[in-house]
Amino acid sequence: MAYAVGVQKLIYSKEPCYERPLDCPASAFGSISNNISVWVQVPVYILLALAEIPGYTTLSEYRYSEASKDMRSLVQALRQVTSGVGSALGMALSQVAKDPKVLYLYIGLAATMAISAPVFWFAFKGYDKDQGGLGGDLHTQPSRSGDDRGDLGAKEPQVV
């Protein structure tokens, strides 16, 4: 988000319309944009993909592996609820995403991320040690039926 703030500030610093891209007489009724290459925005999308795709995949795997068998449907449903809440927040914030206020939206999101990331890390830093890592339950161990056929020969984990 910090890079997105820089890109937006760069867009607002270019002519012909500065903080009002496509909304000034010099833009020929919105047909001439501010003088900046669209390729400056590409790293924003690359960074977003590098963060979101592994994050969502890992989170989904973790939720599924840590939930009990009877609770997996509820856990997945709650995931959808949080997605819905996120979409509602996005719709509510869309009113702020207009020139020149979009810069302040990006600054707010970057500041929120900068504050919440260390707080989240501090709150959960010992969790991997306590739980044995992703999907690792210290209270169960797998039991095999004697053959080595992977999942075909595996039984349910036995409580030690």
XYZ file of N, CA and C in Angstrom:
480
model
N 0.827 -1.194 0.000
C 0.000 0.000 0.000
C 0.866 1.251 0.000
N 2.026 1.177 0.620
C 2.904 2.344 0.634
C 3.347 2.681 -0.793
N 3.618 1.648 -1.605
C 3.981 1.897 -3.003
C 2.799 2.508 -3.752
N 1.587 2.038 -3.474
C 0.388 2.594 -4.121
C 0.210 4.064 -3.756
N 0.541 4.423 -2.511
C 0.483 5.838 -2.107
C 1.452 6.648 -2.951
N 2.670 6.126 -3.125
C 3.666 6.827 -3.949
C 3.228 6.967 -5.390
N 2.648 5.915 -5.946
C 2.166 5.972 -7.334
C 1.055 7.005 -7.472
N 0.119 6.999 -6.534
C -0.987 7.961 -6.615
C -0.486 9.392 -6.470
N 0.474 9.602 -5.591
C 1.059 10.940 -5.433
C 1.771 11.356 -6.713
N 2.445 10.402 -7.365
C 3.110 10.682 -8.635
C 2.093 11.046 -9.712
N 0.972 10.350 -9.748
C -0.086 10.664 -10.712
C -0.607 12.077 -10.475
N -0.818 12.430 -9.212
C -1.333 13.759 -8.876
C -0.314 14.867 -9.107
N 0.949 14.528 -9.281
C 1.964 15.561 -9.504
C 2.217 15.820 -10.987
N 1.557 15.086 -11.873
C 1.778 15.226 -13.313
C 0.690 16.078 -13.959
N 1.076 16.683 -15.063
C 0.143 17.514 -15.830
C -0.686 16.644 -16.756
N -1.758 17.058 -17.297
C -2.297 18.404 -17.316
C -3.248 18.718 -16.165
N -3.778 17.713 -15.472
C -4.848 17.994 -14.508
C -4.429 17.853 -13.050
N -3.230 17.379 -12.815
C -2.688 17.210 -11.461
C -3.629 16.404 -10.579
N -4.237 16.992 -9.551
C -5.051 16.231 -8.598
C -6.449 15.882 -9.116
N -6.783 16.317 -10.289
C -8.098 16.002 -10.878
C -7.915 15.372 -12.264
N -7.320 14.159 -12.340
C -7.112 13.534 -13.650
C -8.427 13.389 -14.417
N -8.386 13.701 -15.688
C -9.527 13.599 -16.608
C -10.684 14.520 -16.244
N -10.452 15.484 -15.348
C -11.551 16.332 -14.882
C -11.186 17.813 -14.943
N -10.500 18.193 -16.006
C -10.159 19.600 -16.169
C -10.254 19.944 -17.658
N -10.351 21.211 -17.989
C -10.462 21.581 -19.407
C -9.276 21.121 -20.252
N -8.078 21.038 -19.648
C -6.893 20.619 -20.406
C -6.921 19.145 -20.788
N -7.828 18.384 -20.209
C -7.900 16.954 -20.529
C -8.771 16.673 -21.746
N -9.238 17.706 -22.391
C -10.095 17.580 -23.576
C -11.316 16.717 -23.256
N -12.045 17.136 -22.221
C -13.260 16.450 -21.783
C -13.006 14.989 -21.396
N -11.895 14.737 -20.700
C -11.601 13.402 -20.184
C -10.906 12.464 -21.131
N -10.429 12.944 -22.268
C -9.764 12.038 -23.216
C -8.242 12.050 -23.077
N -7.682 13.005 -22.343
C -6.232 13.069 -22.131
C -5.972 12.902 -20.632
N -5.241 11.860 -20.284
C -4.961 11.605 -18.870
C -3.673 12.306 -18.457
N -3.384 12.258 -17.165
C -2.135 12.828 -16.678
C -0.959 12.116 -17.335
N 0.125 12.819 -17.511
C 1.273 12.341 -18.262
C 2.134 11.408 -17.397
N 1.726 10.144 -17.305
C 2.473 9.132 -16.554
C 2.243 7.783 -17.216
N 3.260 6.947 -17.211
C 3.149 5.632 -17.827
C 2.304 4.700 -16.967
N 1.475 3.918 -17.603
C 0.650 2.953 -16.888
C 1.517 1.863 -16.268
N 2.719 1.661 -16.772
C 3.612 0.621 -16.264
C 4.117 0.917 -14.854
N 3.974 2.147 -14.408
C 4.363 2.490 -13.036
C 3.458 1.760 -12.045
N 2.244 1.422 -12.442
C 1.289 0.757 -11.569
C 1.454 -0.761 -11.516
N 2.211 -1.342 -12.432
C 2.351 -2.798 -12.500
C 2.894 -3.391 -11.192
N 3.909 -2.808 -10.559
C 4.379 -3.401 -9.299
C 3.313 -3.475 -8.206
N 2.346 -2.578 -8.210
C 1.264 -2.645 -7.222
C 0.525 -3.973 -7.367
N 0.197 -4.350 -8.589
C -0.539 -5.589 -8.819
C 0.322 -6.814 -8.572
N 1.609 -6.736 -8.891
C 2.507 -7.861 -8.625
C 2.655 -8.071 -7.125
N 2.873 -6.989 -6.374
C 2.995 -7.103 -4.922
C 1.707 -7.616 -4.298
N 0.583 -7.159 -4.807
C -0.712 -7.616 -4.307
C -0.886 -9.118 -4.534
N -0.546 -9.585 -5.719
C -0.674 -11.013 -6.026
C 0.288 -11.842 -5.184
N 1.517 -11.362 -5.013
C 2.496 -12.099 -4.215
C 2.093 -12.181 -2.747
N 1.298 -11.259 -2.287
C 0.856 -11.278 -0.894
C -0.451 -12.039 -0.717
N -1.428 -11.784 -1.555
C -2.757 -12.349 -1.354
C -2.861 -13.823 -1.701
N -2.299 -14.233 -2.805
C -2.488 -15.618 -3.245
C -1.909 -16.606 -2.234
N -0.639 -16.483 -1.829
C -0.147 -17.426 -0.808
C -0.856 -17.250 0.537
N -1.209 -16.031 0.881
C -1.875 -15.790 2.157
C -3.232 -16.459 2.234
N -4.054 -16.291 1.226
C -5.382 -16.911 1.239
C -5.295 -18.431 1.164
N -4.360 -18.944 0.367
C -4.212 -20.385 0.249
C -3.789 -20.989 1.583
N -2.799 -20.384 2.220
C -2.319 -20.886 3.500
C -3.402 -20.781 4.564
N -4.114 -19.665 4.574
C -5.174 -19.482 5.558
C -6.284 -20.517 5.374
N -6.663 -20.794 4.147
C -7.702 -21.796 3.899
C -7.246 -23.183 4.351
N -6.002 -23.521 4.040
C -5.469 -24.820 4.448
C -5.407 -24.923 5.973
N -4.967 -23.866 6.593
C -4.835 -23.867 8.050
C -6.196 -24.006 8.729
N -7.157 -23.255 8.244
C -8.506 -23.344 8.826
C -9.063 -24.748 8.696
N -8.887 -25.342 7.532
C -9.440 -26.669 7.290
C -8.719 -27.723 8.126
N -7.406 -27.615 8.252
C -6.653 -28.635 8.982
C -6.837 -28.528 10.488
N -7.072 -27.342 11.003
C -7.195 -27.159 12.454
C -8.621 -27.336 12.963
N -9.596 -27.248 12.093
C -10.985 -27.413 12.528
C -11.287 -28.898 12.709
N -12.117 -29.202 13.685
C -12.525 -30.595 13.855
C -13.413 -30.988 12.673
N -13.540 -32.273 12.465
C -14.283 -32.765 11.308
C -15.723 -32.257 11.290
N -16.340 -32.173 12.464
C -17.732 -31.728 12.552
C -17.889 -30.225 12.371
N -16.814 -29.465 12.526
C -16.896 -28.002 12.477
C -16.389 -27.404 11.168
N -15.900 -28.213 10.259
C -15.294 -27.685 9.033
C -16.266 -26.873 8.189
N -17.506 -27.320 8.098
C -18.503 -26.571 7.321
C -18.766 -25.211 7.946
N -18.863 -25.178 9.259
C -19.090 -23.909 9.954
C -17.895 -22.970 9.776
N -16.696 -23.513 9.864
C -15.491 -22.694 9.703
C -15.439 -22.106 8.289
N -15.754 -22.910 7.285
C -15.762 -22.404 5.911
C -16.873 -21.377 5.711
N -18.016 -21.578 6.360
C -19.108 -20.602 6.261
C -18.695 -19.273 6.900
N -18.007 -19.341 8.032
C -17.526 -18.112 8.668
C -16.501 -17.398 7.789
N -15.743 -18.172 7.027
C -14.810 -17.560 6.073
C -15.582 -16.730 5.047
N -16.689 -17.268 4.579
C -17.504 -16.536 3.613
C -18.133 -15.294 4.232
N -18.510 -15.386 5.509
C -19.067 -14.223 6.202
C -18.019 -13.113 6.285
N -16.779 -13.476 6.629
C -15.734 -12.448 6.708
C -15.460 -11.846 5.337
N -15.561 -12.641 4.290
C -15.416 -12.093 2.939
C -16.533 -11.103 2.630
N -17.734 -11.439 3.063
C -18.873 -10.531 2.865
C -18.705 -9.222 3.630
N -18.209 -9.317 4.857
C -17.960 -8.108 5.645
C -16.888 -7.254 4.967
N -15.852 -7.902 4.452
C -14.817 -7.176 3.724
C -15.357 -6.484 2.485
N -16.237 -7.155 1.766
C -16.852 -6.542 0.591
C -17.733 -5.356 0.976
N -18.461 -5.497 2.083
C -19.299 -4.383 2.551
C -18.444 -3.182 2.947
N -17.316 -3.447 3.611
C -16.402 -2.346 3.950
C -15.838 -1.689 2.687
N -15.520 -2.513 1.699
C -15.034 -1.968 0.434
C -16.070 -1.083 -0.242
N -17.328 -1.497 -0.189
C -18.394 -0.684 -0.771
C -18.573 0.616 0.001
N -18.441 0.535 1.331
C -18.581 1.744 2.152
C -17.443 2.722 1.888
N -16.239 2.182 1.695
C -15.077 3.050 1.442
C -14.996 3.525 -0.002
N -15.807 2.977 -0.877
C -15.733 3.388 -2.283
C -16.100 4.855 -2.474
N -16.854 5.415 -1.535
C -17.196 6.839 -1.629
C -15.966 7.719 -1.427
N -14.960 7.191 -0.728
C -13.728 7.948 -0.501
C -12.773 7.802 -1.682
N -12.953 6.774 -2.480
C -12.031 6.478 -3.573
C -12.303 7.345 -4.795
N -12.296 8.636 -4.599
C -12.483 9.596 -5.690
C -11.363 10.619 -5.615
N -10.995 11.147 -6.758
C -9.923 12.144 -6.797
C -10.333 13.391 -6.052
N -9.488 13.976 -5.277
C -8.138 13.606 -4.845
C -8.121 12.855 -3.523
N -9.303 12.417 -3.023
C -9.361 11.763 -1.717
C -8.816 10.344 -1.722
N -8.633 9.730 -2.881
C -8.146 8.355 -2.931
C -6.746 8.246 -2.322
N -5.973 9.311 -2.404
C -4.650 9.312 -1.787
C -4.765 9.115 -0.280
N -5.748 9.766 0.342
C -5.939 9.628 1.786
C -6.427 8.222 2.151
N -7.220 7.625 1.282
C -7.655 6.248 1.496
C -6.449 5.322 1.507
N -5.567 5.467 0.531
C -4.362 4.637 0.465
C -3.466 4.868 1.666
N -3.320 6.108 2.100
C -2.495 6.411 3.274
C -3.106 5.745 4.516
N -4.413 5.819 4.654
C -5.082 5.181 5.791
C -4.907 3.674 5.795
N -5.039 3.049 4.618
C -4.852 1.605 4.531
C -3.410 1.209 4.828
N -2.447 1.969 4.310
C -1.031 1.677 4.569
C -0.718 1.834 6.055
N -1.243 2.875 6.682
C -1.002 3.076 8.118
C -1.649 1.967 8.941
N -2.863 1.567 8.569
C -3.539 0.479 9.275
C -2.745 -0.815 9.163
N -2.226 -1.097 7.986
C -1.425 -2.303 7.798
C -0.121 -2.233 8.580
N 0.515 -1.061 8.590
C 1.779 -0.900 9.307
C 1.590 -1.064 10.813
N 0.444 -0.674 11.318
C 0.172 -0.813 12.757
C -0.284 -2.230 13.095
N -1.171 -2.789 12.278
C -1.754 -4.085 12.615
C -0.797 -5.256 12.395
N 0.126 -5.169 11.453
C 1.037 -6.289 11.187
C 1.915 -6.609 12.400
N 2.588 -5.631 13.018
C 3.377 -5.975 14.209
C 2.506 -6.436 15.386
N 1.313 -5.858 15.529
C 0.423 -6.277 16.609
C 0.009 -7.734 16.397
N -0.337 -8.084 15.167
C -0.719 -9.459 14.839
C 0.444 -10.416 15.095
N 1.633 -10.036 14.642
C 2.810 -10.882 14.845
C 3.066 -11.088 16.332
N 3.004 -10.016 17.117
C 3.264 -10.126 18.547
C 2.231 -11.014 19.230
N 0.984 -10.902 18.820
C -0.082 -11.679 19.440
C 0.031 -13.167 19.129
N 0.529 -13.521 17.947
C 0.530 -14.918 17.517
C 1.912 -15.495 17.249
N 2.967 -14.842 17.697
C 4.323 -15.301 17.367
C 4.658 -16.666 17.963
N 4.103 -17.019 19.078
C 4.411 -18.306 19.690
C 3.489 -19.427 19.280
N 2.538 -19.153 18.420
C 1.533 -20.154 18.075
C 2.125 -21.356 17.348
N 3.056 -21.138 16.428
C 3.659 -22.258 15.715
C 4.403 -23.187 16.666
N 5.089 -22.626 17.646
C 5.811 -23.457 18.612
C 4.829 -24.268 19.454
N 3.731 -23.663 19.854
C 2.750 -24.342 20.694
C 2.016 -25.445 19.949
N 1.707 -25.224 18.687
C 0.882 -26.164 17.933
C 1.678 -27.105 17.047
N 2.970 -26.951 16.945
C 3.759 -27.835 16.098
C 3.710 -27.456 14.639
N 3.307 -26.255 14.296
C 3.296 -25.814 12.909
C 1.968 -26.074 12.232
N 1.898 -25.760 10.961
C 0.675 -25.893 10.186
C 0.224 -27.338 10.120
N -0.981 -27.585 10.593
C -1.556 -28.919 10.520
C -0.956 -29.909 11.491
N 0.002 -29.498 12.288
C 0.644 -30.420 13.214
C -0.070 -30.400 14.549
N -0.630 -31.512 14.936
C -1.299 -31.606 16.213
C -0.432 -32.477 17.109
N 0.016 -31.952 18.212
C 0.920 -32.669 19.085
C 0.236 -33.819 19.824
N -1.081 -33.884 19.802
C -1.799 -34.893 20.568
C -2.170 -36.122 19.746
N -1.928 -36.111 18.455
C -2.255 -37.271 17.628
C -1.050 -37.680 16.820
N -1.015 -38.941 16.446
C 0.005 -39.396 15.520
C -0.650 -40.378 14.564
N -0.252 -40.347 13.276
C -0.895 -41.221 12.303
C -0.553 -42.689 12.562
N -1.472 -43.545 12.230
C -1.268 -44.982 12.361
C -1.445 -45.604 10.985
N -0.503 -46.457 10.575
C -0.551 -47.103 9.257
C -1.049 -48.538 9.403
N -1.639 -49.055 8.342
C -2.166 -50.413 8.377
C -1.100 -51.453 8.056
N 0.121 -51.060 7.853
C 1.182 -52.016 7.579
C 1.739 -51.859 6.179
N 0.909 -51.484 5.211
C 1.446 -51.272 3.874
C 1.752 -49.799 3.675
N 2.491 -49.471 2.675
C 2.969 -48.108 2.470
C 2.313 -47.494 1.235
N 0.978 -47.491 1.196
C 0.266 -46.997 0.021
C -0.223 -45.572 0.192
N 0.327 -44.820 1.084
C -0.084 -43.434 1.277
C -1.454 -43.369 1.920
N -2.342 -42.553 1.365
C -3.661 -42.353 1.945
C -4.550 -43.586 1.844
N -4.270 -44.479 0.872
C -5.124 -45.655 0.714
C -5.005 -46.606 1.893
N -3.835 -46.644 2.518
C -3.636 -47.556 3.637
C -3.672 -46.872 4.981
N -3.903 -45.564 5.026
C -3.858 -44.818 6.275
C -5.173 -44.951 7.037
N -5.066 -45.035 8.341
C -6.232 -45.026 9.201
C -6.354 -43.664 9.841
N -7.424 -43.447 10.566
C -7.599 -42.195 11.302
C -6.499 -42.082 12.354
N -6.034 -40.854 12.652
C -5.008 -40.681 13.685
C -5.489 -41.203 15.026
N -4.584 -41.822 15.767
C -4.882 -42.375 17.083
C -4.439 -41.413 18.158
N -5.254 -41.202 19.177
C -4.902 -40.331 20.293
C -3.886 -41.049 21.154
N -2.805 -40.347 21.498
C -1.725 -40.969 22.277
C -2.004 -40.832 23.748
